[in-house]
Coordinates of C-alpha atoms and ligand atoms in Angstrom, one line a residue:
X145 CA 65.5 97.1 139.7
X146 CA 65.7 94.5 137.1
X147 CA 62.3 93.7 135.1
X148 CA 64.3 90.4 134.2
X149 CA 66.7 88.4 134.8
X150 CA 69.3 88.4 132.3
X151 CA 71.3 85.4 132.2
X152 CA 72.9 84.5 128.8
X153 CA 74.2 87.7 126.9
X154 CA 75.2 87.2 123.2
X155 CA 77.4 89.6 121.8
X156 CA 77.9 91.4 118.5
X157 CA 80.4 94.0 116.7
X158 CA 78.7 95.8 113.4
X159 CA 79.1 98.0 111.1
X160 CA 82.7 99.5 109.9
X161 CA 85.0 97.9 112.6
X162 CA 86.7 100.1 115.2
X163 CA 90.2 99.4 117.2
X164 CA 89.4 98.7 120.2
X165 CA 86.1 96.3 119.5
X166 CA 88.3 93.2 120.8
X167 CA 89.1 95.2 124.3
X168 CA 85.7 95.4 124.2
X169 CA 84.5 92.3 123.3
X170 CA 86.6 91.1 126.1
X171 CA 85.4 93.5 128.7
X172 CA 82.1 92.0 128.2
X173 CA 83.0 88.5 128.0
X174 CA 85.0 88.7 131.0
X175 CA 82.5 90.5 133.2
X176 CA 79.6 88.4 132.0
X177 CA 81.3 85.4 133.2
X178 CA 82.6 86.7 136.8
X179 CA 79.1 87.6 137.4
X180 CA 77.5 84.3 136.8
X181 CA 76.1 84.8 133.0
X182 CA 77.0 82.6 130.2
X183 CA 78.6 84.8 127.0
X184 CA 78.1 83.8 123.2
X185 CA 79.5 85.3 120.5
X186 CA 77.5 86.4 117.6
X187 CA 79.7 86.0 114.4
X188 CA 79.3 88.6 111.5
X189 CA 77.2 91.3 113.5
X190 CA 73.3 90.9 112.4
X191 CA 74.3 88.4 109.8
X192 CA 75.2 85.7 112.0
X193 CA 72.0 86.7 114.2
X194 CA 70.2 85.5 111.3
X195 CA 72.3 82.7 109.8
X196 CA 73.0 81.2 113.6
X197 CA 76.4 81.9 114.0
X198 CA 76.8 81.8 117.2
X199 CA 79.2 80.3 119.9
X200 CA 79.3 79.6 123.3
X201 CA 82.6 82.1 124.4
X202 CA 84.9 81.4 127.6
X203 CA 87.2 83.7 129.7
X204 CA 89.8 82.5 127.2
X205 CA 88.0 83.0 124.2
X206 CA 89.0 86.4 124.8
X207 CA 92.8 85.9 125.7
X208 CA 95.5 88.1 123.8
X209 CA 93.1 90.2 121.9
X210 CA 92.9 93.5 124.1
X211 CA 95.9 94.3 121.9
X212 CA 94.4 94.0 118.3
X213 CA 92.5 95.9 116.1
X214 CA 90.0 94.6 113.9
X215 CA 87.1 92.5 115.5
X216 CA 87.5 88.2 116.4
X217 CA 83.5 88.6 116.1
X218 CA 84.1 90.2 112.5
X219 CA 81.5 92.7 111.6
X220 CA 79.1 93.2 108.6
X221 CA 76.5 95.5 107.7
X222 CA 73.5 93.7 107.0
X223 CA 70.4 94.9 104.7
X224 CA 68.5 91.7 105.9
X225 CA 68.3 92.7 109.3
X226 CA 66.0 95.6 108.5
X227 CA 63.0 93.4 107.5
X228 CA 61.0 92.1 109.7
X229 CA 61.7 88.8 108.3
X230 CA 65.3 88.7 109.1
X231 CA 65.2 90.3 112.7
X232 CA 62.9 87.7 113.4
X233 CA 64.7 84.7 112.5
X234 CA 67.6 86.0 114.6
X235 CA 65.5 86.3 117.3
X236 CA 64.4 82.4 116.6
X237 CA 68.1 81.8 116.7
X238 CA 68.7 83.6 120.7
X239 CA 66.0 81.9 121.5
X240 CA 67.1 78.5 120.7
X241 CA 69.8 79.2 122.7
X242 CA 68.3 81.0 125.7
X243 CA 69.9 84.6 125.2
X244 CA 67.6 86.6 126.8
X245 CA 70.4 89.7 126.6
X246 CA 72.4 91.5 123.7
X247 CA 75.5 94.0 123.7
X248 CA 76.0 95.6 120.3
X249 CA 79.5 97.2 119.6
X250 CA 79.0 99.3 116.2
X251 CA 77.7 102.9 115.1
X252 CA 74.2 104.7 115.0
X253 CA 73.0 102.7 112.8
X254 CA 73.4 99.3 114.8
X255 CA 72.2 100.7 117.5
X256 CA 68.6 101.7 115.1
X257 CA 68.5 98.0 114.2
X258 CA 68.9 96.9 118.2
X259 CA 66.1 99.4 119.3
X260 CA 63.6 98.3 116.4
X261 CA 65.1 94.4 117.4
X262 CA 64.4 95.4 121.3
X263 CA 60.9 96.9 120.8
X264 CA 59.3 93.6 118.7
X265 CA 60.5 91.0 120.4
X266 CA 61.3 92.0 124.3
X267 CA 65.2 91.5 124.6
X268 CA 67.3 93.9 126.4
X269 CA 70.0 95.5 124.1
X270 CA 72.9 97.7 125.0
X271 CA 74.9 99.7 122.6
X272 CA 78.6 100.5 122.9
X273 CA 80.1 103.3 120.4
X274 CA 82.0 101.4 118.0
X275 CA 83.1 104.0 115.3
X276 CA 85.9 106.0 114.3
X277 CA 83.8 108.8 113.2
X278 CA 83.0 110.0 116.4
X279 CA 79.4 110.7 115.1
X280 CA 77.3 109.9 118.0
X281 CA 76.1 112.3 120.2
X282 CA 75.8 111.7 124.2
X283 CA 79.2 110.9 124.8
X284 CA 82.8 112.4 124.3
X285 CA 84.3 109.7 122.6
X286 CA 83.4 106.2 121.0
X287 CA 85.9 103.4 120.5
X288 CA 88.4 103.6 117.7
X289 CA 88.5 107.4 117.3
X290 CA 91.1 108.0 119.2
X291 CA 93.4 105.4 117.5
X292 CA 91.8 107.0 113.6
X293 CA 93.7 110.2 114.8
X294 CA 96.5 109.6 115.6
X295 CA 97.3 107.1 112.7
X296 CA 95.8 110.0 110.7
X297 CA 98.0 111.8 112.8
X298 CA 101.5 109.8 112.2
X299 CA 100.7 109.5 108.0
X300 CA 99.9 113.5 107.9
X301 CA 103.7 114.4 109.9
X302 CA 105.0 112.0 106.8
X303 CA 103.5 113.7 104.8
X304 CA 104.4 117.1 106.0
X305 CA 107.9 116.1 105.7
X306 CA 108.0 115.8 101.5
X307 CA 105.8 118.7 101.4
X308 CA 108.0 120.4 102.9
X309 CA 110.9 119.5 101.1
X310 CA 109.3 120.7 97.6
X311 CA 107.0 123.3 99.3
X312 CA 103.7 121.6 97.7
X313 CA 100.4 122.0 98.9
X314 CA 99.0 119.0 99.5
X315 CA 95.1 118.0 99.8
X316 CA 95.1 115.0 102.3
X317 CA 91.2 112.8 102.6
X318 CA 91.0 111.7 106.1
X319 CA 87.9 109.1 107.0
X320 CA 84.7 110.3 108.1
X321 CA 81.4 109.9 106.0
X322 CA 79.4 112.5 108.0
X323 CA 81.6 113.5 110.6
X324 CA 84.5 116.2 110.6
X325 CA 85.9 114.4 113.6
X326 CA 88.8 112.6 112.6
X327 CA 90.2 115.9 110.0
X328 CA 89.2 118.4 113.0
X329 CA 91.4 116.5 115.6
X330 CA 94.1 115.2 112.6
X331 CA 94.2 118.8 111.4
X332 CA 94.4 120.7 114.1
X333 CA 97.3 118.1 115.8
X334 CA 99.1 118.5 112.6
X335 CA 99.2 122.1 112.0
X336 CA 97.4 121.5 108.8
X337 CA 96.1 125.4 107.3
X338 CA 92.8 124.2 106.5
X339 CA 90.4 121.7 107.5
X340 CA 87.3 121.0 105.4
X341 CA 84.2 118.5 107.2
X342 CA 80.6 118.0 106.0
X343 CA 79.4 120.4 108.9
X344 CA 80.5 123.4 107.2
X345 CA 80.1 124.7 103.7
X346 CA 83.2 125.2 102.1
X347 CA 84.5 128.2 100.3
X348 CA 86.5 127.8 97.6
X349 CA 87.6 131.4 97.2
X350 CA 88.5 131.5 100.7
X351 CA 90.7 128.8 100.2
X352 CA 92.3 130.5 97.1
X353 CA 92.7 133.8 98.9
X354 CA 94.5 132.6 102.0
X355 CA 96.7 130.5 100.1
X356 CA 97.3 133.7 97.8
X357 CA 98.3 136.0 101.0
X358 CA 100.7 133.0 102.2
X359 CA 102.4 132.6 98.9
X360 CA 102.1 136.7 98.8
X361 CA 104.4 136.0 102.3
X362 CA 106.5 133.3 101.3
X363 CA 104.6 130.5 103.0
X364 CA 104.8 128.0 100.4
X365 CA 104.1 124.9 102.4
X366 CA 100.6 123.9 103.0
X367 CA 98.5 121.8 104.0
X368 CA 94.6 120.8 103.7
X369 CA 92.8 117.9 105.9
X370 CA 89.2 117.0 104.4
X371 CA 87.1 114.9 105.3
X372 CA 85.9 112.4 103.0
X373 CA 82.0 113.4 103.5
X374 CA 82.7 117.2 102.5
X375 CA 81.1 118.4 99.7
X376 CA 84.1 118.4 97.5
X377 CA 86.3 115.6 98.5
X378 CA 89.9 115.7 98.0
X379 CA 90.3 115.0 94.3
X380 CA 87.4 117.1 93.2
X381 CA 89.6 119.9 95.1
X382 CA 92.4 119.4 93.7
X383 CA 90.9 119.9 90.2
X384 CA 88.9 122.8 90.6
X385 CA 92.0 124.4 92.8
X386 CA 95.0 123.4 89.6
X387 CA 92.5 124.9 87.7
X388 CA 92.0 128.6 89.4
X389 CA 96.0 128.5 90.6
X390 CA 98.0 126.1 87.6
X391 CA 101.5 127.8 89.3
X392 CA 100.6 125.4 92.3
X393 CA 101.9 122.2 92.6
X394 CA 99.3 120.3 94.4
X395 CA 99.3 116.7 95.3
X396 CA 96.4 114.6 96.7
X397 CA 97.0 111.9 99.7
X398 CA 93.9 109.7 100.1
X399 CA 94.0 107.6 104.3
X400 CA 91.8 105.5 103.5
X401 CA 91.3 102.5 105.5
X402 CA 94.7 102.1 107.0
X403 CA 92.8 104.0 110.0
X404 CA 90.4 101.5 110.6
X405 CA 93.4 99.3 111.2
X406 CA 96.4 98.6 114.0
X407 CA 96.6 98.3 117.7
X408 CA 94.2 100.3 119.8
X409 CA 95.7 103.1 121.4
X410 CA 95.6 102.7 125.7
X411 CA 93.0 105.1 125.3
X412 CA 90.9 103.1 123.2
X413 CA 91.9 99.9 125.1
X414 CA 90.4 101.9 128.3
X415 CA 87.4 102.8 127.5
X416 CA 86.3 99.9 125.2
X417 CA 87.1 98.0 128.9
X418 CA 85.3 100.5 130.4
X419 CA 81.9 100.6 128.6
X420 CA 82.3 96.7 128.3
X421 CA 82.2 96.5 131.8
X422 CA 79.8 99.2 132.3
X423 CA 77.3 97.2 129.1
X424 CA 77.1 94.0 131.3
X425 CA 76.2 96.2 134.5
X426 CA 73.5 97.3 132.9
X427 CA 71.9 94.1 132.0
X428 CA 72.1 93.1 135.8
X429 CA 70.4 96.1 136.8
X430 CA 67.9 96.1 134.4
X431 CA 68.7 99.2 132.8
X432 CA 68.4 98.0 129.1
X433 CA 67.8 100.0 125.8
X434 CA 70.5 102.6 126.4
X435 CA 73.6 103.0 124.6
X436 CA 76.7 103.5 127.5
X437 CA 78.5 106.9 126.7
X438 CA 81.4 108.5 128.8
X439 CA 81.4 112.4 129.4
X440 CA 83.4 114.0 131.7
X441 CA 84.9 110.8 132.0
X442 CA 82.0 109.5 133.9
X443 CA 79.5 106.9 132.7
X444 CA 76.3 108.3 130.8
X445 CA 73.6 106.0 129.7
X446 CA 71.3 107.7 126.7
X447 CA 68.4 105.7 125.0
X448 CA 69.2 103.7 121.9
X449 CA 66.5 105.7 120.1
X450 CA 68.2 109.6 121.4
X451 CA 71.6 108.0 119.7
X452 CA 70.0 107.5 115.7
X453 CA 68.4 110.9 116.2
X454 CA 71.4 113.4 116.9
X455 CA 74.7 114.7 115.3
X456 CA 77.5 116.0 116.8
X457 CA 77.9 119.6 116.4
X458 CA 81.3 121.4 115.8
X459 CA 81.6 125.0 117.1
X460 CA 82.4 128.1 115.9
X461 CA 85.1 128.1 118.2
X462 CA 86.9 125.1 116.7
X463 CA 87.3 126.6 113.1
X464 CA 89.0 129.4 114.8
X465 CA 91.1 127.7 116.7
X466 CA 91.9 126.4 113.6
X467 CA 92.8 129.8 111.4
X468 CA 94.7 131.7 114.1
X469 CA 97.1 128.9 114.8
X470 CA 97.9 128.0 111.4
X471 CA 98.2 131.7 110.0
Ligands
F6P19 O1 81.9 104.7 109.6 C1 83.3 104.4 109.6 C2 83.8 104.6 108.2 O2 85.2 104.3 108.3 C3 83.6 105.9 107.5 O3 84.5 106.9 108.0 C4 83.7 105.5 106.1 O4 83.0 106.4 105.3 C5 83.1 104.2 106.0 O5 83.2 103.6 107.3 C6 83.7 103.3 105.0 O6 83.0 102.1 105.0 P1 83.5 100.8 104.2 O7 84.6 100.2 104.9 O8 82.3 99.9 104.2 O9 83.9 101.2 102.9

């Protein structure tokens, strides 16, 4: 049973945005209110915390947004909030206010700041898995990934197409700072021949020799998803690779941040609702500090301080998967 009442929730998005945040920045707007509570929105992530910008939200505060990427809260990543200093004048600023409840939408690292935040000054925090990375362990899938992909997805076909059409390789940088996620998923969707992520070391004359036996068998079209945290990177690849094969025509195809952008895909939009929903549950039962995960399609709830600690693992069986389909 709850240890408090939780009346007055503010809410925040931080870190690198994710689509999908607005579905759930709705979720818990909407729920809050049903169930009695007021809702404030916390502008900026931490920053606003700190500076005060926050607003009393309504049920239509969060009207025609389940649609939209980006974040209405906006998001920031904030170096102040890891003082002691700062976290405490944010926590001057619920007070003022009453907000005796938080609901953080962001990555691991938000969710550090809400357990340090949690543990000095006594207000309940619940995480929701804001990233397109996918890097947070305790639950299948966080908000935003699944729209990453398939954008990744849609630009990597294009690509495919003029590759194609002057049988190039071509060395395409998905997103994904310590996480293989997005060029595992991308890659494999795509048929891509290689996929290179930060969890495995990559082997340059492996690459060279599987592309010599498909050239040795007339398969001159190719393609390579890396992520952007690999050890290499996509330009640095391309060098060293023009180097050891100059015959190759290779071309280099950086994402970027067009996947942070667009409209959330209805699997995004779902579970952002979901976990939004599931966020302000919490609060009412007193079941604070977690982060809410799904597995299995079902609701987990893991401690803020299990999510910093762990990193998704990728299997052997993946990279398999991988090489036999896209011999
Ligand atoms: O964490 C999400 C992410 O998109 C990473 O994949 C990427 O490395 C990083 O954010 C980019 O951050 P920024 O938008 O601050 O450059």
């Amino acid at each position: 049973m709850a240890e408090k009442k939780v009346t007055k929730i503010g809410v925040l998005t931080s870190g690198g945005d994710a689509p999908g945040m607005n579905a759930a920045i709705r979720a818990v707007v909407r729920t809050g209110i049903y169930n009695g509570m007021e809702v404030y929105g916390i502008l900026r992530g931490y920053s606003g915390m700190i500076d005060g910008d926050i607003f009393k939200m309504e049920s239509k505060s969060v009207a025609n947004i389940i649609q939209r990427g980006g974040t209405i809260l906006k998001t920031a990543r904030c170096k102040e909030f890891f003082t002691y200093e700062g976290r405490e004048k944010a926590y001057s600023n619920l007070k003022k206010l009453g907000i005796n409840g938080l609901v953080i939408i962001g990555g691991d690292g938000s969710f550090r700041g809400a357990q340090i935040f949690s543990n000095e000054f006594d207000i309940p925090c619940i995480g929701l898995p804001g990233t397109i990375d996918k890097d947070i362990a305790g639950t299948d899938f966080t908000i935003g990934f699944d729209t990453a992909v398939n954008t990744a997805v849609e630009a990597i076909d294009k690509v495919r197409d003029t590759a194609d059409a002057h049988d190039r390789l071509f060395i395409i940088e998905v997103m994904g700072r310590d996480s293989g996620y997005i060029a595992l998923h991308s890659g494999i969707a795509t048929g891509a021949e290689n996929i290179l992520i930060p969890e495995r070391r990559t082997d340059i004359e492996d690459i060279i020799n599987a592309l010599a036996e498909k050239q040795g068998r007339k398969k001159l079209v190719n393609i390579i998803v890396v992520a952007e945290g690999e050890e290499f990177g996509a330009t640095e690849l391309s060098k060293i690779m023009t180097e050891r094969m100059p015959e190759q025509e290779i071309r280099v195809c950086i994402l970027g941040h067009i996947q942070r952008g667009g409209a959330p895909t209805c699997f995004d939009r779902l579970i952002a609702s979901r976990m939004g929903y599931a966020a302000v549950e919490c609060l009412m039962e007193g079941r604070f500090n977690v982060f809410v995960g799904i597995v299995n399609n079902r609701m987990h709830y893991i401690p803020l301080d299990e999510a910093v600690k762990k990193k998704q693992k990728i299997g052997e069986d993946w990279m398999k998967i991988v090489k036999i389909l896209s011999s």
